[in-house]
CSV table of C-alpha atoms in Angstrom, one decimal:
chain,number,residue,atom,x,y,z
C,10,MET,CA,-0.1,0.0,0.0
C,11,ARG,CA,1.0,3.6,-0.4
C,12,ILE,CA,0.3,5.4,2.9
C,13,VAL,CA,0.5,9.1,3.6
C,14,ILE,CA,1.3,10.0,7.3
C,15,ALA,CA,0.8,13.3,9.0
C,16,GLY,CA,2.6,13.5,12.4
C,17,ALA,CA,5.0,10.8,11.5
C,18,SER,CA,7.8,12.2,13.9
C,19,GLY,CA,5.9,11.6,17.1
C,20,LEU,CA,6.0,8.6,19.4
C,21,ILE,CA,3.2,6.7,17.7
C,22,GLY,CA,4.0,8.1,14.2
C,23,THR,CA,7.7,7.0,14.3
C,24,ASP,CA,6.8,3.4,15.4
C,25,VAL,CA,3.9,3.1,12.9
C,26,SER,CA,6.1,4.5,10.0
C,27,ALA,CA,8.9,2.2,10.7
C,28,ALA,CA,6.6,-0.9,10.9
C,29,LEU,CA,4.8,-0.2,7.7
C,30,ARG,CA,8.0,0.4,5.8
C,31,HIS,CA,9.4,-2.9,7.3
C,32,ALA,CA,6.3,-4.6,6.1
C,33,GLY,CA,7.0,-3.4,2.5
C,34,HIS,CA,4.6,-0.6,2.3
C,35,ASP,CA,5.5,2.9,0.6
C,36,VAL,CA,5.3,5.5,3.4
C,37,VAL,CA,5.1,9.2,2.6
C,38,ALA,CA,5.6,11.6,5.6
C,39,LEU,CA,4.1,15.2,5.6
C,40,VAL,CA,6.5,17.6,7.1
C,41,ARG,CA,6.4,21.3,8.0
C,42,ARG,CA,10.1,22.0,7.1
C,43,ALA,CA,11.9,21.5,3.9
C,44,PRO,CA,12.0,17.8,2.9
C,45,ARG,CA,15.1,15.9,3.7
C,46,ALA,CA,14.3,12.7,1.7
C,47,ALA,CA,12.3,11.5,-1.2
C,48,SER,CA,9.7,10.0,1.2
C,49,GLU,CA,8.9,13.4,2.7
C,50,VAL,CA,6.5,16.1,1.3
C,51,ARG,CA,6.1,19.6,2.7
C,52,TRP,CA,2.8,20.9,3.8
C,53,ASP,CA,1.5,23.8,5.9
C,54,PRO,CA,-1.7,22.8,7.9
C,55,ALA,CA,-1.9,26.1,9.6
C,56,ALA,CA,-2.5,27.7,6.3
C,57,GLY,CA,-4.5,24.8,4.9
C,58,SER,CA,-1.9,24.1,2.3
C,59,LEU,CA,-1.4,20.7,0.9
C,60,ASP,CA,-1.1,19.7,-2.8
C,61,PRO,CA,-4.0,17.2,-3.4
C,62,HIS,CA,-1.8,15.3,-5.8
C,63,VAL,CA,0.3,14.0,-2.9
C,64,LEU,CA,-2.9,12.1,-1.9
C,65,ALA,CA,-3.8,11.1,-5.4
C,66,ALA,CA,-2.0,7.7,-5.4
C,67,ALA,CA,-2.5,6.9,-1.7
C,68,ASP,CA,-4.4,4.0,-0.5
C,69,ALA,CA,-4.7,5.4,3.0
C,70,VAL,CA,-4.0,8.5,5.0
C,71,ILE,CA,-2.9,8.4,8.7
C,72,ASN,CA,-3.5,11.6,10.7
C,73,LEU,CA,-1.5,11.8,14.0
C,74,SER,CA,-0.8,15.6,13.8
C,75,GLY,CA,-1.4,18.0,16.6
C,76,ALA,CA,0.4,19.8,19.6
C,77,GLY,CA,1.3,17.6,22.5
C,78,ILE,CA,-1.5,17.3,25.1
C,79,GLY,CA,0.7,17.2,28.2
C,80,ASP,CA,3.9,19.0,26.9
C,81,ARG,CA,3.1,22.4,28.5
C,82,PRO,CA,0.9,24.0,31.1
C,83,TRP,CA,-2.8,24.6,29.8
C,84,THR,CA,-3.0,28.3,29.6
C,85,ARG,CA,-6.0,29.6,27.6
C,86,ARG,CA,-3.6,30.1,24.6
C,87,ARG,CA,-2.2,26.5,24.8
C,88,ILE,CA,-5.8,25.1,24.8
C,89,ASP,CA,-6.6,27.1,21.7
C,90,GLU,CA,-3.4,25.7,20.1
C,91,LEU,CA,-4.5,22.1,21.0
C,92,PHE,CA,-7.7,22.7,19.1
C,93,THR,CA,-6.3,24.6,16.1
C,94,THR,CA,-3.4,22.4,15.4
C,95,ARG,CA,-5.7,19.3,15.4
C,96,LEU,CA,-8.6,20.7,13.4
C,97,ALA,CA,-6.5,22.6,10.9
C,98,ALA,CA,-4.4,19.5,10.1
C,99,THR,CA,-7.5,17.2,9.8
C,100,ARG,CA,-9.4,19.7,7.7
C,101,THR,CA,-6.4,20.3,5.4
C,102,LEU,CA,-6.3,16.6,4.7
C,103,THR,CA,-10.0,16.1,4.1
C,104,SER,CA,-10.1,19.2,1.9
C,105,ALA,CA,-7.3,17.9,-0.2
C,106,MET,CA,-9.1,14.6,-0.5
C,107,GLY,CA,-12.3,16.4,-1.7
C,108,LYS,CA,-10.4,17.8,-4.6
C,109,LEU,CA,-9.6,14.4,-6.0
C,110,ASP,CA,-11.7,12.3,-8.4
C,111,ASN,CA,-10.4,9.2,-6.6
C,112,PRO,CA,-9.5,10.0,-3.0
C,113,PRO,CA,-7.8,7.5,-0.8
C,114,SER,CA,-10.1,4.7,0.2
C,115,MET,CA,-9.3,4.9,4.0
C,116,PHE,CA,-8.7,7.8,6.4
C,117,LEU,CA,-7.4,6.8,10.0
C,118,SER,CA,-7.5,10.0,12.1
C,119,GLN,CA,-6.3,9.9,15.7
C,120,SER,CA,-8.6,10.5,18.6
C,121,ALA,CA,-8.2,9.6,22.3
C,122,SER,CA,-9.8,8.0,25.3
C,123,GLY,CA,-10.2,11.5,26.6
C,124,TYR,CA,-13.4,11.6,24.5
C,125,TYR,CA,-15.2,9.9,27.4
C,126,GLY,CA,-14.1,12.4,30.1
C,127,ASP,CA,-14.4,11.3,33.8
C,128,ALA,CA,-16.7,8.3,33.5
C,129,GLY,CA,-16.0,6.6,36.9
C,130,THR,CA,-16.6,2.8,36.8
C,131,ALA,CA,-18.9,2.8,33.8
C,132,ARG,CA,-17.8,0.4,31.0
C,133,LEU,CA,-17.1,2.4,28.0
C,134,ARG,CA,-17.6,1.0,24.5
C,135,GLU,CA,-17.6,2.8,21.2
C,136,ASP,CA,-21.2,3.8,21.5
C,137,SER,CA,-20.8,5.3,25.0
C,138,SER,CA,-21.4,9.1,25.3
C,139,SER,CA,-18.9,11.8,25.4
C,140,GLY,CA,-17.7,13.6,28.5
C,141,SER,CA,-17.9,17.3,29.3
C,142,GLY,CA,-14.3,18.5,29.8
C,143,VAL,CA,-11.9,20.2,27.5
C,144,LEU,CA,-10.4,16.9,26.2
C,145,SER,CA,-13.9,15.5,25.6
C,146,ARG,CA,-14.8,18.6,23.5
C,147,LEU,CA,-11.5,18.4,21.6
C,148,CYS,CA,-12.0,14.8,20.7
C,149,VAL,CA,-15.6,15.3,19.6
C,150,GLU,CA,-14.6,18.3,17.3
C,151,TRP,CA,-11.5,16.3,16.1
C,152,GLU,CA,-13.6,13.2,15.0
C,153,ALA,CA,-16.2,15.4,13.5
C,154,ALA,CA,-13.5,17.1,11.3
C,155,ALA,CA,-12.2,13.7,10.2
C,156,HIS,CA,-15.8,12.8,9.0
C,157,GLU,CA,-15.6,15.7,6.6
C,158,ALA,CA,-13.7,13.4,4.3
C,159,PRO,CA,-15.4,12.8,1.0
C,160,SER,CA,-18.2,10.2,0.7
C,161,GLY,CA,-16.8,6.7,0.0
C,162,VAL,CA,-13.7,7.3,2.2
C,163,ARG,CA,-13.7,4.8,5.1
C,164,VAL,CA,-13.0,7.0,8.2
C,165,VAL,CA,-11.6,5.4,11.4
C,166,THR,CA,-11.0,7.5,14.5
C,167,PRO,CA,-9.1,5.3,17.1
C,168,ARG,CA,-9.7,6.5,20.6
C,169,THR,CA,-6.3,5.5,22.0
C,170,GLY,CA,-5.6,5.0,25.6
C,171,VAL,CA,-2.4,5.7,27.7
C,172,VAL,CA,0.4,4.4,25.6
C,173,LEU,CA,3.1,2.5,27.5
C,174,SER,CA,6.5,2.8,26.0
C,175,ARG,CA,10.1,2.5,27.1
C,176,SER,CA,10.6,6.2,26.4
C,177,GLY,CA,8.6,9.2,25.4
C,178,GLY,CA,4.9,9.8,25.9
C,179,ALA,CA,3.5,9.3,29.3
C,180,MET,CA,6.2,6.9,30.3
C,181,GLY,CA,8.9,9.3,29.4
C,182,ARG,CA,8.3,11.2,32.7
C,183,LEU,CA,7.1,8.3,34.9
C,184,LEU,CA,9.7,5.7,34.1
C,185,PRO,CA,12.7,7.6,35.4
C,186,LEU,CA,11.0,8.2,38.7
C,187,LEU,CA,10.0,4.5,39.0
C,188,ARG,CA,13.4,3.3,38.2
C,189,LEU,CA,14.7,5.5,41.0
C,190,GLY,CA,12.0,4.1,43.4
C,191,LEU,CA,10.4,7.6,43.7
C,192,GLY,CA,7.2,6.9,41.6
C,193,GLY,CA,3.8,5.7,42.7
C,194,PRO,CA,0.1,6.1,42.3
C,195,LEU,CA,-1.4,9.4,41.3
C,196,GLY,CA,-4.3,10.7,43.2
C,197,HIS,CA,-6.4,8.1,45.0
C,198,GLY,CA,-5.3,5.6,42.4
C,199,THR,CA,-8.6,3.9,41.9
C,200,GLN,CA,-9.4,5.8,38.6
C,201,TYR,CA,-9.2,3.5,35.6
C,202,TRP,CA,-6.6,4.2,32.9
C,203,PRO,CA,-7.2,2.4,29.5
C,204,TRP,CA,-3.5,1.3,28.7
C,205,ILE,CA,-1.8,-0.2,25.7
C,206,THR,CA,1.8,-0.8,24.7
C,207,LEU,CA,3.4,1.0,21.8
C,208,PRO,CA,3.8,-2.1,19.7
C,209,ASP,CA,0.2,-3.0,20.2
C,210,VAL,CA,-0.9,0.6,19.1
C,211,THR,CA,1.2,0.2,16.0
C,212,ALA,CA,-0.2,-3.3,15.3
C,213,ALA,CA,-3.8,-2.0,15.9
C,214,PHE,CA,-3.4,0.8,13.5
C,215,THR,CA,-2.0,-1.6,10.9
C,216,PHE,CA,-4.9,-3.9,11.5
C,217,LEU,CA,-7.4,-1.0,11.1
C,218,LEU,CA,-5.9,-0.1,7.6
C,219,THR,CA,-7.5,-3.3,6.2
C,220,SER,CA,-10.0,-4.6,8.8
C,221,GLY,CA,-13.1,-2.9,7.4
C,222,LEU,CA,-13.9,-1.2,10.7
C,223,GLN,CA,-15.0,2.4,10.5
C,224,GLY,CA,-16.0,5.2,12.9
C,225,PRO,CA,-14.7,5.2,16.5
C,226,VAL,CA,-12.6,2.3,17.7
C,227,ASN,CA,-11.4,2.0,21.3
C,228,VAL,CA,-7.6,1.2,21.2
C,229,CYS,CA,-6.5,-0.2,24.6
C,230,ALA,CA,-5.5,-3.6,26.0
C,231,PRO,CA,-8.3,-6.1,27.0
C,232,GLU,CA,-7.2,-6.2,30.6
C,233,GLU,CA,-8.5,-3.3,32.5
C,234,ALA,CA,-6.5,-1.6,35.3
C,235,ASP,CA,-6.7,1.2,37.8
C,236,VAL,CA,-3.7,3.5,38.5
C,237,ASN,CA,-2.9,1.7,41.6
C,238,SER,CA,-2.5,-1.7,39.7
C,239,LEU,CA,-0.8,0.0,36.8
C,240,MET,CA,1.9,1.6,38.8
C,241,ALA,CA,2.4,-1.5,41.0
C,242,ALA,CA,2.9,-3.7,38.0
C,243,LEU,CA,5.4,-1.3,36.4
C,244,ALA,CA,7.3,-0.9,39.8
C,245,ALA,CA,7.4,-4.7,40.3
C,246,ALA,CA,8.7,-5.2,36.8
C,247,LEU,CA,11.5,-2.7,37.6
C,248,HIS,CA,12.2,-4.2,41.0
C,249,ARG,CA,11.4,-1.0,42.8
C,250,PRO,CA,8.9,-0.2,45.5
C,251,GLY,CA,6.7,2.3,43.7
C,252,VAL,CA,4.7,3.4,46.8
C,253,LEU,CA,5.2,7.1,46.9
C,254,ARG,CA,1.7,8.3,46.2
C,255,VAL,CA,1.2,11.8,44.7
C,256,PRO,CA,-2.1,13.2,46.2
C,257,ALA,CA,-4.6,15.0,43.9
C,258,PHE,CA,-4.1,18.3,45.5
C,259,ALA,CA,-0.3,18.3,44.7
C,260,LEU,CA,-1.0,17.3,41.1
C,261,ARG,CA,-3.4,20.1,40.7
C,262,LEU,CA,-0.9,22.5,42.4
C,263,VAL,CA,1.8,21.6,39.9
C,264,MET,CA,-0.3,20.8,36.8
C,265,GLY,CA,-3.4,22.9,37.1
C,266,LYS,CA,-6.1,21.8,34.8
C,267,LEU,CA,-3.9,19.2,33.2
C,268,ALA,CA,-4.2,17.0,36.4
C,269,ASP,CA,-8.1,17.0,36.2
C,270,GLU,CA,-8.1,16.3,32.4
C,271,LEU,CA,-5.3,13.8,32.1
C,272,LEU,CA,-4.3,12.1,35.3
C,273,LEU,CA,-7.4,12.0,37.7
C,274,PRO,CA,-10.3,11.0,35.4
C,275,SER,CA,-11.4,7.4,35.3
C,276,GLN,CA,-12.1,5.8,31.9
C,277,ARG,CA,-12.9,2.0,32.0
C,278,MET,CA,-12.7,1.6,28.3
C,279,GLU,CA,-13.2,-1.7,26.5
C,280,PRO,CA,-11.7,-2.5,23.1
C,281,GLY,CA,-15.0,-4.0,21.9
C,282,LEU,CA,-14.7,-3.6,18.1
C,283,LEU,CA,-11.1,-4.6,18.0
C,284,SER,CA,-11.8,-7.8,19.9
C,285,GLU,CA,-14.9,-8.7,17.8
C,286,ALA,CA,-12.9,-8.1,14.6
C,287,GLY,CA,-10.2,-10.6,15.7
C,288,PHE,CA,-7.3,-8.4,16.6
C,289,ARG,CA,-4.6,-10.1,18.7
C,290,TRP,CA,-2.5,-8.3,21.2
C,291,ARG,CA,1.1,-8.8,21.8
C,292,HIS,CA,0.8,-7.7,25.4
C,293,PRO,CA,-2.8,-8.4,26.4
C,294,SER,CA,-2.1,-8.5,30.2
C,295,LEU,CA,-0.7,-5.8,32.5
C,296,SER,CA,2.1,-8.2,33.6
C,297,GLN,CA,3.1,-8.8,30.0
C,298,ALA,CA,3.1,-5.2,29.3
C,299,ALA,CA,5.1,-4.2,32.4
C,300,ALA,CA,7.8,-6.7,31.6
C,301,TRP,CA,8.1,-5.4,28.1
C,302,VAL,CA,8.4,-1.7,29.4
C,303,ALA,CA,11.1,-2.7,31.9
C,304,ALA,CA,13.1,-4.8,29.5
C,305,LYS,CA,16.3,-3.2,28.2
C,306,ASP,CA,15.9,-4.7,24.7
């Protein structure tokens, strides 16, 4: 397949691009700078600029573009940036598709488990309602923008949970503390986090390219876990105690609104459609995932 990827330099994009190329696919990365290789094409999503012919020969488009959710404090300006970067990139892609007689047959546009907000202990499948926070609203608008793709394009919006990796992403900040024995549960720790390892995210996205699924798809592991269990499993795999709990008030003091949107909400998400479609996880259990994260190679 010929696959165009926006956001190929991020944690997920780098892994997905490498896996697709390894599988023999032709991968084109959209970049905002001057291209450094034949496999790169420049675009300017802020200006809505993308040559439609870049997508003309593509079988699929993967959209992972957008400012990092947890990279900076959530000022009003930063929140605006989270919205504008995602919506502009998504609409630039769907607009370019709309100018083609034969647009790509499939559009995979990232969303997130934040769609559901703080849902407590309710089990969340793809038909569950959205939450009411900033992240929920962001995901709702992000998914709606993806569905502006032309008629006939199969649109998939994976609602991805917390990605467990050996570096970068959420683990980029937590793992160093856990390795030093300084990490532990966040808040009361009974909030559910829908987790998944990076290799399984990549495998799920690859699966979604040809599975025939469409619309929202929950992308997380089949074994549910609250934060207490997640941190305990990671600490045990690292042979560290992992008992230094960070109370909610301290998280709010340091992170402000980010704490209430990212760390303290509970999302008991189930990967219903992935399971029913026959997807197989490499790390379906928390113990397997923790062992992989802790491994050095």
